């Protein structure tokens, strides 16, 4: 594949204990208009024959309306490209979003719950709803999108039962 890295958003509004984002960039999440992202992707296709876009965003999918508009505009412009989501939380992903992701060319998505333990999530200041992220993962699996899940094992004060809950 001819891969091009790209950023459609910047930042993350969360303050997870282990992340440097807050200290480096603050907690502002800023998104580019989908049309500007489309223009950039089309330029890469035209100039470099790119056929895969790898998003490097910390949290690409934060707003349901933004990701749906992005996917629909990819299809409307008939941009035939595969792409991935390297890191996302999942609050904005449901069956509708998963379907849009798949039909717009998303092949891989990485969820970052970081733990399956409510106790551990509170300690990490992660603010993840495990039921919602599980639903988001199942929605993407239903659409046959490749899924990766990031978990932190060995966080300070983590208990054995927290590890088992993550597994």
mmCIF file of C-alpha atoms in Angstrom:
data_model
loop_
_atom_site.group_PDB
_atom_site.id
_atom_site.type_symbol
_atom_site.label_atom_id
_atom_site.label_comp_id
_atom_site.label_asym_id
_atom_site.label_seq_id
_atom_site.Cartn_x
_atom_site.Cartn_y
_atom_site.Cartn_z
ATOM 1 C CA UNK A 1 0.000 0.000 0.000
ATOM 2 C CA UNK A 2 1.009 3.591 -0.557
ATOM 3 C CA UNK A 3 0.334 5.099 2.869
ATOM 4 C CA UNK A 4 0.082 8.755 3.856
ATOM 5 C CA UNK A 5 -0.193 9.957 7.463
ATOM 6 C CA UNK A 6 -2.718 12.703 8.107
ATOM 7 C CA UNK A 7 -4.283 14.693 10.943
ATOM 8 C CA UNK A 8 -7.949 15.650 10.855
ATOM 9 C CA UNK A 9 -8.147 16.708 14.497
ATOM 10 C CA UNK A 10 -5.816 17.839 17.204
ATOM 11 C CA UNK A 11 -5.809 17.344 20.930
ATOM 12 C CA UNK A 12 -7.948 15.523 23.450
ATOM 13 C CA UNK A 13 -10.328 16.970 26.053
ATOM 14 C CA UNK A 14 -9.591 14.264 28.609
ATOM 15 C CA UNK A 15 -7.022 14.253 31.415
ATOM 16 C CA UNK A 16 -5.938 10.645 31.763
ATOM 17 C CA UNK A 17 -3.325 10.278 34.489
ATOM 18 C CA UNK A 18 -0.711 8.589 32.281
ATOM 19 C CA UNK A 19 -0.971 10.826 29.200
ATOM 20 C CA UNK A 20 1.309 13.766 28.418
ATOM 21 C CA UNK A 21 -1.202 15.450 26.102
ATOM 22 C CA UNK A 22 -2.654 17.739 28.760
ATOM 23 C CA UNK A 23 0.789 19.078 29.744
ATOM 24 C CA UNK A 24 1.972 19.441 26.157
ATOM 25 C CA UNK A 25 -1.096 20.744 24.365
ATOM 26 C CA UNK A 26 -3.824 21.400 26.915
ATOM 27 C CA UNK A 27 -7.255 19.802 26.714
ATOM 28 C CA UNK A 28 -8.666 21.540 23.670
ATOM 29 C CA UNK A 29 -9.943 19.260 20.875
ATOM 30 C CA UNK A 30 -9.988 20.962 17.487
ATOM 31 C CA UNK A 31 -11.269 19.449 14.258
ATOM 32 C CA UNK A 32 -10.722 20.418 10.651
ATOM 33 C CA UNK A 33 -13.697 20.758 8.363
ATOM 34 C CA UNK A 34 -14.254 17.481 6.499
ATOM 35 C CA UNK A 35 -14.009 19.273 3.127
ATOM 36 C CA UNK A 36 -10.465 20.440 3.947
ATOM 37 C CA UNK A 37 -9.477 16.896 4.916
ATOM 38 C CA UNK A 38 -11.011 15.614 1.640
ATOM 39 C CA UNK A 39 -9.034 18.164 -0.357
ATOM 40 C CA UNK A 40 -5.821 17.013 1.286
ATOM 41 C CA UNK A 41 -6.587 13.334 0.683
ATOM 42 C CA UNK A 42 -7.445 13.998 -2.967
ATOM 43 C CA UNK A 43 -4.133 15.844 -3.401
ATOM 44 C CA UNK A 44 -2.220 12.865 -1.998
ATOM 45 C CA UNK A 45 -4.080 10.482 -4.289
ATOM 46 C CA UNK A 46 -3.421 12.681 -7.319
ATOM 47 C CA UNK A 47 0.196 13.606 -6.575
ATOM 48 C CA UNK A 48 1.487 10.452 -4.858
ATOM 49 C CA UNK A 49 -0.982 7.701 -5.873
ATOM 50 C CA UNK A 50 -1.785 7.108 -2.190
ATOM 51 C CA UNK A 51 -4.309 4.327 -1.551
ATOM 52 C CA UNK A 52 -4.272 4.227 2.264
ATOM 53 C CA UNK A 53 -4.576 7.070 4.764
ATOM 54 C CA UNK A 54 -3.335 6.546 8.285
ATOM 55 C CA UNK A 55 -4.809 9.028 10.720
ATOM 56 C CA UNK A 56 -2.440 10.055 13.512
ATOM 57 C CA UNK A 57 -5.059 11.828 15.611
ATOM 58 C CA UNK A 58 -5.114 11.247 19.370
ATOM 59 C CA UNK A 59 -8.911 11.073 19.359
ATOM 60 C CA UNK A 60 -10.287 11.192 15.820
ATOM 61 C CA UNK A 61 -13.857 10.212 16.661
ATOM 62 C CA UNK A 62 -15.181 12.583 19.315
ATOM 63 C CA UNK A 63 -18.302 13.913 17.618
ATOM 64 C CA UNK A 64 -20.816 11.704 15.852
ATOM 65 C CA UNK A 65 -21.930 14.467 13.481
ATOM 66 C CA UNK A 66 -18.335 15.152 12.381
ATOM 67 C CA UNK A 67 -17.412 11.532 11.627
ATOM 68 C CA UNK A 68 -20.683 10.896 9.785
ATOM 69 C CA UNK A 69 -20.188 14.017 7.676
ATOM 70 C CA UNK A 70 -16.591 12.954 6.979
ATOM 71 C CA UNK A 71 -17.643 9.457 5.861
ATOM 72 C CA UNK A 72 -20.517 10.717 3.729
ATOM 73 C CA UNK A 73 -18.310 13.266 1.991
ATOM 74 C CA UNK A 74 -15.702 10.587 1.231
ATOM 75 C CA UNK A 75 -18.425 8.582 -0.503
ATOM 76 C CA UNK A 76 -20.019 11.606 -2.197
ATOM 77 C CA UNK A 77 -16.687 12.636 -3.691
ATOM 78 C CA UNK A 78 -16.119 9.010 -4.674
ATOM 79 C CA UNK A 79 -12.746 8.901 -2.917
ATOM 80 C CA UNK A 80 -11.750 5.243 -3.138
ATOM 81 C CA UNK A 81 -9.264 4.865 -0.323
ATOM 82 C CA UNK A 82 -8.743 2.672 2.707
ATOM 83 C CA UNK A 83 -8.043 4.311 6.046
ATOM 84 C CA UNK A 84 -7.744 3.538 9.725
ATOM 85 C CA UNK A 85 -8.463 5.011 13.124
ATOM 86 C CA UNK A 86 -5.376 4.445 15.309
ATOM 87 C CA UNK A 87 -6.884 5.583 18.595
ATOM 88 C CA UNK A 88 -10.379 6.339 19.759
ATOM 89 C CA UNK A 89 -12.515 6.172 22.849
ATOM 90 C CA UNK A 90 -15.813 5.090 21.363
ATOM 91 C CA UNK A 91 -18.462 7.393 22.841
ATOM 92 C CA UNK A 92 -19.556 8.573 19.411
ATOM 93 C CA UNK A 93 -19.595 5.130 17.775
ATOM 94 C CA UNK A 94 -22.815 3.192 17.390
ATOM 95 C CA UNK A 95 -24.218 0.930 14.670
ATOM 96 C CA UNK A 96 -24.915 3.907 12.381
ATOM 97 C CA UNK A 97 -21.382 5.275 12.729
ATOM 98 C CA UNK A 98 -19.836 1.817 12.307
ATOM 99 C CA UNK A 99 -21.803 1.309 9.088
ATOM 100 C CA UNK A 100 -20.649 4.727 7.806
ATOM 101 C CA UNK A 101 -17.040 3.926 8.723
ATOM 102 C CA UNK A 102 -17.129 0.624 6.838
ATOM 103 C CA UNK A 103 -18.816 1.952 3.705
ATOM 104 C CA UNK A 104 -16.388 4.906 3.597
ATOM 105 C CA UNK A 105 -13.317 2.631 3.574
ATOM 106 C CA UNK A 106 -12.300 2.356 7.238
ATOM 107 C CA UNK A 107 -10.577 -1.016 7.615
ATOM 108 C CA UNK A 108 -9.016 -0.819 11.098
ATOM 109 C CA UNK A 109 -9.931 0.843 14.361
ATOM 110 C CA UNK A 110 -8.127 0.872 17.679
ATOM 111 C CA UNK A 111 -10.114 1.403 20.850
ATOM 112 C CA UNK A 112 -8.417 2.649 23.996
ATOM 113 C CA UNK A 113 -10.393 1.682 27.077
ATOM 114 C CA UNK A 114 -7.030 0.953 28.771
ATOM 115 C CA UNK A 115 -8.724 -1.198 31.432
ATOM 116 C CA UNK A 116 -11.785 -3.331 31.998
ATOM 117 C CA UNK A 117 -11.839 -2.452 35.693
ATOM 118 C CA UNK A 118 -14.008 0.405 36.938
ATOM 119 C CA UNK A 119 -11.634 0.789 39.899
ATOM 120 C CA UNK A 120 -8.624 1.061 37.609
ATOM 121 C CA UNK A 121 -10.380 3.474 35.243
ATOM 122 C CA UNK A 122 -11.155 5.806 38.157
ATOM 123 C CA UNK A 123 -7.514 5.623 39.268
ATOM 124 C CA UNK A 124 -6.368 6.435 35.714
ATOM 125 C CA UNK A 125 -8.928 9.283 35.457
ATOM 126 C CA UNK A 126 -9.897 7.655 32.167
ATOM 127 C CA UNK A 127 -13.657 8.489 32.173
ATOM 128 C CA UNK A 128 -14.563 5.569 29.925
ATOM 129 C CA UNK A 129 -18.012 4.039 29.962
ATOM 130 C CA UNK A 130 -17.273 0.318 29.607
ATOM 131 C CA UNK A 131 -20.791 -0.508 28.396
ATOM 132 C CA UNK A 132 -20.607 2.161 25.697
ATOM 133 C CA UNK A 133 -17.137 1.201 24.492
ATOM 134 C CA UNK A 134 -18.160 -2.469 24.423
ATOM 135 C CA UNK A 135 -21.169 -1.492 22.294
ATOM 136 C CA UNK A 136 -18.896 0.542 19.989
ATOM 137 C CA UNK A 137 -16.509 -2.414 19.611
ATOM 138 C CA UNK A 138 -19.394 -4.793 18.887
ATOM 139 C CA UNK A 139 -20.822 -2.332 16.343
ATOM 140 C CA UNK A 140 -17.524 -2.219 14.462
ATOM 141 C CA UNK A 141 -17.090 -5.995 14.695
ATOM 142 C CA UNK A 142 -20.577 -6.384 13.206
ATOM 143 C CA UNK A 143 -19.377 -4.346 10.216
ATOM 144 C CA UNK A 144 -16.226 -6.532 9.886
ATOM 145 C CA UNK A 145 -13.874 -3.674 10.715
ATOM 146 C CA UNK A 146 -10.582 -4.976 12.122
ATOM 147 C CA UNK A 147 -10.384 -4.112 15.798
ATOM 148 C CA UNK A 148 -7.498 -3.605 18.180
ATOM 149 C CA UNK A 149 -7.951 -2.770 21.853
ATOM 150 C CA UNK A 150 -5.242 -1.094 23.919
ATOM 151 C CA UNK A 151 -5.012 -2.133 27.560
ATOM 152 C CA UNK A 152 -2.596 -0.948 30.229
ATOM 153 C CA UNK A 153 -1.409 -3.829 32.395
ATOM 154 C CA UNK A 154 0.797 -3.007 35.366
ATOM 155 C CA UNK A 155 -0.515 0.449 36.202
ATOM 156 C CA UNK A 156 0.599 1.438 39.738
ATOM 157 C CA UNK A 157 -1.665 -0.052 42.416
ATOM 158 C CA UNK A 158 -3.400 -2.300 39.903
ATOM 159 C CA UNK A 159 -4.791 -5.401 41.515
ATOM 160 C CA UNK A 160 -4.836 -8.910 40.100
ATOM 161 C CA UNK A 161 -8.636 -8.790 39.840
ATOM 162 C CA UNK A 162 -8.352 -5.577 37.778
ATOM 163 C CA UNK A 163 -6.160 -7.412 35.267
ATOM 164 C CA UNK A 164 -8.695 -10.251 35.123
ATOM 165 C CA UNK A 165 -11.508 -7.770 34.517
ATOM 166 C CA UNK A 166 -9.520 -6.288 31.611
ATOM 167 C CA UNK A 167 -8.949 -9.708 30.114
#
